[in-house]
């Protein structure tokens, strides 16, 4: 591909801090400057006996692609036992456009087993993370990653991060390949050049293309960027990368089957801090158009502008989005034109119109096919009957498939023979991996960040909490007949927004322990921000809280209106009026949210007065961008009233007046759950799916608090089978299980006249029960 870099861009300004940043620089700036190009004392620390690094090195390690973390699950017990933190490391691979060869995938899978916690984590930026790496394994881990020609350099830190691009391997025309190639070129062009990385992790031996590079940072200088910088490339008809969430988004302009140029969109970013109204999610703004051959130069110019003008005093306000917001588009454009060295073209009147998950079986256009698999929250592991990691490995080994990771934490197996589908489906079944067509829409459109136990910034659970929320939503959406809707649900354990929750139809953001801020009104296409529906919603109340809004959407929606469109049309105040008045978060803090939102709302428009185009879900020339003010007060800790301990709790499903028991928790006297009972009706159906008036057919009892939506993970104690019509069901037999799932015994029940349940008239008393070893046929 022909590329050129802008030659008249200033190069020296970054060595001297600008006037505004000279005032007071943050501590991290000093660490970077004195690090000798990111060396610090990492090499020395690496060989000492401690299980962690010094504070300064901790900052520098990020640039090398690793974060020092601790096992937060173990924190409490270790504190009690008087032992310190259990330190461990997250290691992140930077994979432009999410593309790996089969060999690289298999190597990465080996590394997960050899050095990490046996899992892989596909990220929301098409990267791969390892968790639980010990310091003693760190060098080997990074060396092994480099040995398969992947890198961790610049995966984190104040530099250009992983460059995203739509990963679909469509070869029907050259557009996707061109986009992916540009991502690769940009990633190489904007990568840090320091040799510290090779010295520390690869014994000074550079590998691959870096061998000839000198140890200077022509782009970044000594202090690198003020903060992270993220670039992504999208096609208008498929904004799977969320182009408006990028520091630098490049929206391709396609003419006659080729990309002729890009709209340059600057200033996207999700991160914010609770209680700090100066921080907010922000969608990128279209700045200019550049021809395809000038895109690398334009990207370099934007990075240099950020390097020289970004805020180096306050890291919370250092992202380029604050420059765009504070300066406004016109000043930003003028300044950028100085860096580019000439007047800028107006952006083309174009925006995004759709979004593709890329799941399932698709022809590539070159005689081969690809298969997109949905990976729940990007976590690849073997657990119980779901042997995802082994199954993926088996498929990659068998087909030597090229791999592409998607921005929704999913995987595409590419270059498959056209007749491979049957064998793939068989392998998926063998390893217990669900085919995408068997998953609900809401599951496929959901994402969660890792949060606890690895993320040091997490306030609340996310990856471990979302599956339950999605399961509950699935039931409700099915009940409402909305299961075919594309409703995206994104959850994060803190407001940093690592899975871009402020653009989704439903956003769930960790606020305080098990309480979350609930957002609605985004769109799968990613062209607008959502708004607060309710703050401080306990985890268990998330679905019940959004339910009245879903019910009203079902009733009042306009033709072709998405859930997010509907929420925007109705606006926050009307939707909040639908919520049950007596809920845990109807308190001062909630009022604070709403008030703060009103007071500070309004980058461009008010959330409750949507533009006319919103209702129709029309494509907009400018993204609907505004700050989401969340200057919420910290949650108030109030005294806790004595709690009555329940003996049991039963959850029902089904329409009013025909509710059926779905599951119950039976409690011990200390309030802990002794067992979970799940009810099955005619056809072995759960309450939500059963017909009105269905009879109870089975009661399954599980140890402790089982997740009623993930029963395959629970330990079953017994099944009791019933016979008879609804309202007159009698126990027929019971099967008791051992801990390993084997049948221990069968108990058969006999009623007056020694009759079995199927024939006994209603009201007859139980007279006899006989236990048999093992399984007795019905
Ligand atoms: Fe993120 C910090 C995980 C994508 C905004 N992010 C973190 C850290 C490293 C926590 C830390 O600083 O100690 C998390 C590591 C957790 C762990 O245990 O693994 C973390 N971020 C992730 C990943 C793995 C989430 C995922 O579920 O996939 C994503 C890795 C992407 C990658 O491969 O590079 C990830 N993070 C994002 C995104 C989404 C995106 O880039 O499209 C965002 C929002 C966009 C943005 O940058 O604004 C994002 N992460 C943040 C922020 C907020 C930055 C800000 O401007 O305020 C932080 C905190 C920070 O940097 O101080 C953060
Ligand atoms: Fe951690 Fe917050 Fe990012 Fe989740 S959103 S991974 S909790 S920083």
Coordinates of C-alpha atoms in Angstrom, one line a residue, residues 229-572:
X229 CA -3.8 6.8 22.5
X230 CA -6.1 4.5 20.6
X231 CA -6.8 4.2 16.9
X232 CA -9.5 2.2 15.0
X233 CA -10.6 1.8 11.4
X234 CA -14.2 1.2 10.4
X235 CA -16.4 0.8 7.4
X236 CA -19.6 2.9 7.4
X237 CA -21.8 -0.2 7.0
X238 CA -20.1 -2.0 9.8
X239 CA -19.0 -0.1 12.9
X240 CA -18.0 -3.2 14.8
X241 CA -15.0 -1.4 16.2
X242 CA -16.9 1.5 17.7
X243 CA -15.1 4.2 15.6
X244 CA -16.5 7.0 17.8
X245 CA -15.0 5.6 20.9
X246 CA -11.4 5.9 19.5
X247 CA -9.0 8.7 20.2
X248 CA -8.5 8.6 16.5
X249 CA -11.2 6.9 14.4
X250 CA -10.8 6.5 10.7
X251 CA -14.0 6.0 8.8
X252 CA -13.3 4.6 5.4
X253 CA -14.8 6.3 2.3
X254 CA -15.3 3.6 -0.4
X255 CA -15.7 4.3 -4.1
X256 CA -15.9 1.7 -6.8
X257 CA -14.9 -1.1 -4.4
X258 CA -11.8 0.6 -3.0
X259 CA -11.0 2.8 0.0
X260 CA -10.2 6.3 -1.4
X261 CA -9.9 8.1 1.9
X262 CA -11.0 8.4 5.5
X263 CA -13.0 10.7 7.6
X264 CA -10.7 11.5 10.5
X265 CA -12.7 11.4 13.8
X266 CA -10.9 12.6 16.9
X267 CA -11.6 12.6 20.6
X268 CA -13.5 9.5 21.5
X269 CA -13.0 7.9 24.9
X270 CA -15.1 6.3 27.6
X271 CA -13.2 6.8 30.9
X272 CA -14.6 8.9 33.6
X273 CA -14.4 9.1 37.4
X274 CA -17.5 9.0 39.6
X275 CA -18.0 12.3 41.3
X276 CA -15.7 14.2 39.0
X277 CA -17.9 16.2 36.5
X278 CA -14.7 17.2 34.6
X279 CA -14.4 13.7 33.4
X280 CA -16.8 12.1 31.0
X281 CA -17.3 9.7 28.1
X282 CA -17.1 11.5 24.8
X283 CA -17.7 10.5 21.2
X284 CA -15.1 11.4 18.6
X285 CA -15.9 14.4 16.3
X286 CA -15.3 14.4 12.6
X287 CA -12.4 16.7 11.9
X288 CA -11.4 16.3 8.3
X289 CA -11.1 14.0 5.3
X290 CA -7.8 12.6 4.2
X291 CA -7.0 10.6 1.0
X292 CA -6.0 7.0 1.7
X293 CA -2.4 7.6 0.7
X294 CA -2.1 10.4 3.4
X295 CA -3.7 8.5 6.2
X296 CA -0.5 7.5 8.0
X297 CA 0.8 11.0 7.9
X298 CA -2.5 12.3 9.2
X299 CA -2.5 9.8 12.1
X300 CA 1.1 10.8 13.0
X301 CA 0.1 14.5 13.0
X302 CA -2.8 13.8 15.4
X303 CA -0.5 11.9 17.7
X304 CA 2.1 14.7 17.6
X305 CA -0.6 17.3 18.3
X306 CA -1.6 15.2 21.3
X307 CA 2.0 14.8 22.4
X308 CA 2.5 18.5 22.4
X309 CA -0.8 19.8 23.7
X310 CA -2.2 17.1 25.9
X311 CA -2.5 17.7 29.6
X312 CA 0.6 16.4 31.4
X313 CA -0.5 17.7 34.8
X314 CA -3.7 15.8 35.5
X315 CA -3.9 12.2 34.1
X316 CA -7.6 12.1 34.6
X317 CA -7.9 14.9 32.0
X318 CA -5.1 14.0 29.8
X319 CA -6.8 12.1 26.9
X320 CA -7.1 13.8 23.6
X321 CA -10.9 13.9 24.0
X322 CA -10.5 16.7 26.5
X323 CA -8.6 18.8 24.0
X324 CA -11.3 18.3 21.4
X325 CA -14.0 19.1 24.0
X326 CA -12.2 22.1 25.6
X327 CA -10.9 23.7 22.4
X328 CA -13.9 22.8 20.2
X329 CA -13.7 21.4 16.7
X330 CA -12.7 24.6 15.0
X331 CA -9.6 25.2 17.1
X332 CA -8.6 21.6 17.0
X333 CA -8.9 21.7 13.2
X334 CA -6.8 24.8 12.9
X335 CA -4.1 23.4 15.1
X336 CA -4.1 20.1 13.3
X337 CA -3.7 21.8 10.0
X338 CA -0.4 23.3 11.3
X339 CA 0.8 19.8 12.0
X340 CA -0.4 18.5 8.7
X341 CA 1.2 21.5 7.0
X342 CA -1.8 22.7 5.0
X343 CA -5.5 23.3 4.9
X344 CA -7.7 20.4 5.8
X345 CA -10.5 19.0 3.7
X346 CA -13.9 19.0 5.2
X347 CA -15.1 15.6 6.4
X348 CA -17.3 13.8 4.0
X349 CA -21.0 13.8 5.0
X350 CA -21.0 10.2 6.0
X351 CA -21.5 8.3 9.2
X352 CA -22.0 4.7 10.3
X353 CA -25.2 2.8 9.4
X354 CA -24.8 -0.7 10.7
X355 CA -22.8 -3.2 12.8
X356 CA -22.0 -6.8 12.2
X357 CA -21.1 -9.4 14.9
X358 CA -19.5 -11.7 12.3
X359 CA -20.8 -14.8 14.0
X360 CA -21.7 -18.0 12.3
X361 CA -20.8 -19.5 9.0
X362 CA -19.9 -17.2 6.1
X363 CA -18.3 -17.5 2.6
X364 CA -15.2 -15.4 2.4
X365 CA -15.6 -14.7 -1.3
X366 CA -12.4 -16.6 -2.2
X367 CA -13.9 -20.1 -2.2
X368 CA -13.2 -20.5 1.6
X369 CA -15.4 -19.8 4.6
X370 CA -15.1 -18.4 8.1
X371 CA -16.9 -19.4 11.3
X372 CA -17.5 -16.8 14.0
X373 CA -17.9 -18.1 17.5
X374 CA -19.3 -16.1 20.4
X375 CA -17.0 -16.2 23.4
X376 CA -18.8 -15.2 26.6
X377 CA -16.9 -12.1 27.9
X378 CA -13.9 -13.2 25.9
X379 CA -12.8 -15.7 28.5
X380 CA -11.4 -18.9 27.1
X381 CA -11.1 -21.7 29.6
X382 CA -12.2 -25.3 30.2
X383 CA -14.8 -25.5 32.9
X384 CA -17.2 -28.4 33.6
X385 CA -18.7 -29.6 30.5
X386 CA -17.8 -26.5 28.5
X387 CA -14.3 -27.2 27.3
X388 CA -13.9 -24.0 25.3
X389 CA -10.1 -23.8 25.4
X390 CA -9.5 -27.4 24.4
X391 CA -12.2 -27.2 21.7
X392 CA -10.8 -24.1 20.1
X393 CA -7.4 -25.6 20.2
X394 CA -8.7 -28.8 18.5
X395 CA -10.4 -26.8 15.8
X396 CA -7.3 -24.6 15.1
X397 CA -5.0 -27.7 15.0
X398 CA -7.4 -29.6 12.7
X399 CA -8.0 -26.8 10.2
X400 CA -4.9 -24.7 10.7
X401 CA -7.4 -21.8 10.7
X402 CA -6.2 -18.2 10.6
X403 CA -7.6 -16.5 13.6
X404 CA -9.2 -13.1 13.8
X405 CA -10.4 -11.6 17.1
X406 CA -13.4 -9.3 17.1
X407 CA -14.0 -6.1 19.1
X408 CA -16.8 -7.9 20.9
X409 CA -14.3 -10.4 22.4
X410 CA -15.3 -13.1 19.9
X411 CA -13.2 -15.3 17.5
X412 CA -13.4 -16.0 13.8
X413 CA -11.9 -19.2 12.4
X414 CA -10.9 -18.3 8.9
X415 CA -9.8 -19.9 5.6
X416 CA -11.9 -23.0 6.3
X417 CA -12.8 -25.4 3.4
X418 CA -16.3 -24.9 2.2
X419 CA -17.3 -28.4 3.4
X420 CA -16.0 -28.0 7.0
X421 CA -19.1 -26.9 8.7
X422 CA -20.4 -30.4 9.6
X423 CA -17.1 -31.3 11.2
X424 CA -16.9 -28.0 13.0
X425 CA -20.4 -28.3 14.5
X426 CA -19.6 -31.9 15.6
X427 CA -16.4 -30.7 17.3
X428 CA -18.3 -27.9 19.0
X429 CA -20.9 -30.4 20.3
X430 CA -18.1 -32.7 21.5
X431 CA -16.5 -30.0 23.6
X432 CA -19.8 -28.5 24.8
X433 CA -19.3 -25.3 22.9
X434 CA -22.6 -23.6 21.9
X435 CA -23.1 -22.8 18.3
X436 CA -23.8 -19.1 17.8
X437 CA -27.2 -19.8 16.3
X438 CA -28.2 -21.5 19.6
X439 CA -27.4 -18.4 21.6
X440 CA -29.8 -15.5 22.4
X441 CA -29.3 -12.2 20.7
X442 CA -28.8 -10.4 24.0
X443 CA -26.0 -12.9 24.9
X444 CA -24.3 -12.4 21.6
X445 CA -24.5 -8.6 22.0
X446 CA -23.1 -8.5 25.5
X447 CA -19.7 -7.8 26.9
X448 CA -18.1 -7.5 30.3
X449 CA -14.7 -6.4 31.4
X450 CA -12.5 -8.6 33.7
X451 CA -13.0 -6.5 36.9
X452 CA -12.6 -8.6 40.1
X453 CA -10.4 -10.5 40.9
X454 CA -7.6 -9.2 38.6
X455 CA -8.3 -5.6 37.9
X456 CA -7.0 -3.3 40.6
X457 CA -9.4 -0.5 39.6
X458 CA -12.6 -2.6 39.9
X459 CA -15.2 -1.4 42.3
X460 CA -17.7 -4.1 41.5
X461 CA -17.9 -7.5 39.8
X462 CA -18.4 -7.6 36.0
X463 CA -17.2 -10.6 34.1
X464 CA -18.4 -12.9 36.9
X465 CA -21.7 -11.0 37.3
X466 CA -22.9 -10.4 33.7
X467 CA -23.8 -14.0 32.8
X468 CA -26.5 -14.0 35.5
X469 CA -27.9 -10.7 34.3
X470 CA -28.0 -11.9 30.7
X471 CA -29.7 -15.1 31.8
X472 CA -32.4 -13.1 33.6
X473 CA -32.8 -10.7 30.6
X474 CA -33.1 -13.7 28.2
X475 CA -36.0 -15.0 30.2
X476 CA -37.8 -11.6 30.3
X477 CA -37.1 -10.7 26.7
X478 CA -38.5 -14.1 25.7
X479 CA -41.6 -13.6 27.9
X480 CA -42.1 -10.2 26.2
X481 CA -41.5 -11.6 22.7
X482 CA -38.5 -9.3 22.3
X483 CA -35.9 -12.1 21.9
X484 CA -35.1 -11.2 18.3
X485 CA -34.3 -7.5 19.2
X486 CA -30.6 -6.5 18.9
X487 CA -30.2 -5.1 22.5
X488 CA -26.5 -4.7 23.5
X489 CA -25.7 -5.0 27.2
X490 CA -22.2 -4.0 28.3
X491 CA -21.0 -4.1 31.9
X492 CA -17.9 -2.8 33.6
X493 CA -16.7 -3.0 37.2
X494 CA -15.9 0.7 37.3
X495 CA -16.5 3.9 35.3
X496 CA -13.4 3.5 33.1
X497 CA -15.5 1.9 30.5
X498 CA -13.3 -0.9 29.2
X499 CA -16.0 -2.5 27.1
X500 CA -17.5 0.8 25.9
X501 CA -20.6 0.6 28.1
X502 CA -21.7 4.2 27.4
X503 CA -22.6 3.4 23.8
X504 CA -24.8 0.3 24.4
X505 CA -28.5 0.0 24.6
X506 CA -28.1 -1.0 28.3
X507 CA -25.0 0.0 30.1
X508 CA -24.1 -1.3 33.6
X509 CA -21.3 0.4 35.4
X510 CA -19.9 -0.5 38.8
X511 CA -20.6 2.1 41.3
X512 CA -20.1 0.8 44.8
X513 CA -19.7 -2.9 45.8
X514 CA -22.8 -4.7 44.5
X515 CA -24.4 -1.5 43.2
X516 CA -24.3 -0.2 39.7
X517 CA -25.3 2.8 37.6
X518 CA -27.8 1.7 35.0
X519 CA -27.7 3.4 31.6
X520 CA -30.1 3.1 28.6
X521 CA -30.4 4.7 25.2
X522 CA -27.3 3.7 23.3
X523 CA -27.3 1.8 20.0
X524 CA -25.5 -1.2 18.6
X525 CA -24.2 1.0 15.9
X526 CA -22.3 3.1 18.4
X527 CA -23.2 6.6 17.2
X528 CA -24.6 8.0 20.4
X529 CA -24.1 7.9 24.2
X530 CA -26.7 6.5 26.5
X531 CA -27.9 8.2 29.7
X532 CA -28.5 7.3 33.3
X533 CA -31.7 5.5 34.0
X534 CA -31.0 4.9 37.6
X535 CA -28.0 5.0 40.0
X536 CA -27.0 2.7 42.8
X537 CA -29.0 -0.3 41.6
X538 CA -28.1 -3.5 43.4
X539 CA -27.0 -6.3 41.2
X540 CA -30.1 -8.3 41.8
X541 CA -32.3 -5.4 40.9
X542 CA -30.7 -4.6 37.6
X543 CA -33.2 -6.6 35.5
X544 CA -36.3 -5.8 37.5
X545 CA -35.3 -2.1 37.2
X546 CA -35.0 -2.1 33.4
X547 CA -38.0 -4.4 33.0
X548 CA -40.8 -1.7 33.1
X549 CA -38.9 0.1 30.4
X550 CA -38.7 -3.0 28.3
X551 CA -42.4 -3.7 28.8
X552 CA -43.3 -0.1 27.7
X553 CA -41.0 -0.4 24.8
X554 CA -42.9 -3.6 23.8
X555 CA -46.2 -1.7 24.1
X556 CA -45.4 1.8 22.8
X557 CA -42.5 1.3 20.3
X558 CA -42.8 2.8 16.8
X559 CA -42.2 0.8 13.7
X560 CA -38.5 -0.2 13.4
X561 CA -37.6 1.6 16.6
X562 CA -34.8 -0.1 18.5
X563 CA -34.8 -0.2 22.3
X564 CA -32.2 2.5 22.5
X565 CA -34.1 4.7 20.0
X566 CA -37.2 4.3 22.1
X567 CA -35.4 5.3 25.3
X568 CA -34.0 8.4 23.5
X569 CA -37.5 9.3 22.3
X570 CA -39.0 9.0 25.7
X571 CA -36.1 10.6 27.5
X572 CA -34.7 10.0 31.0

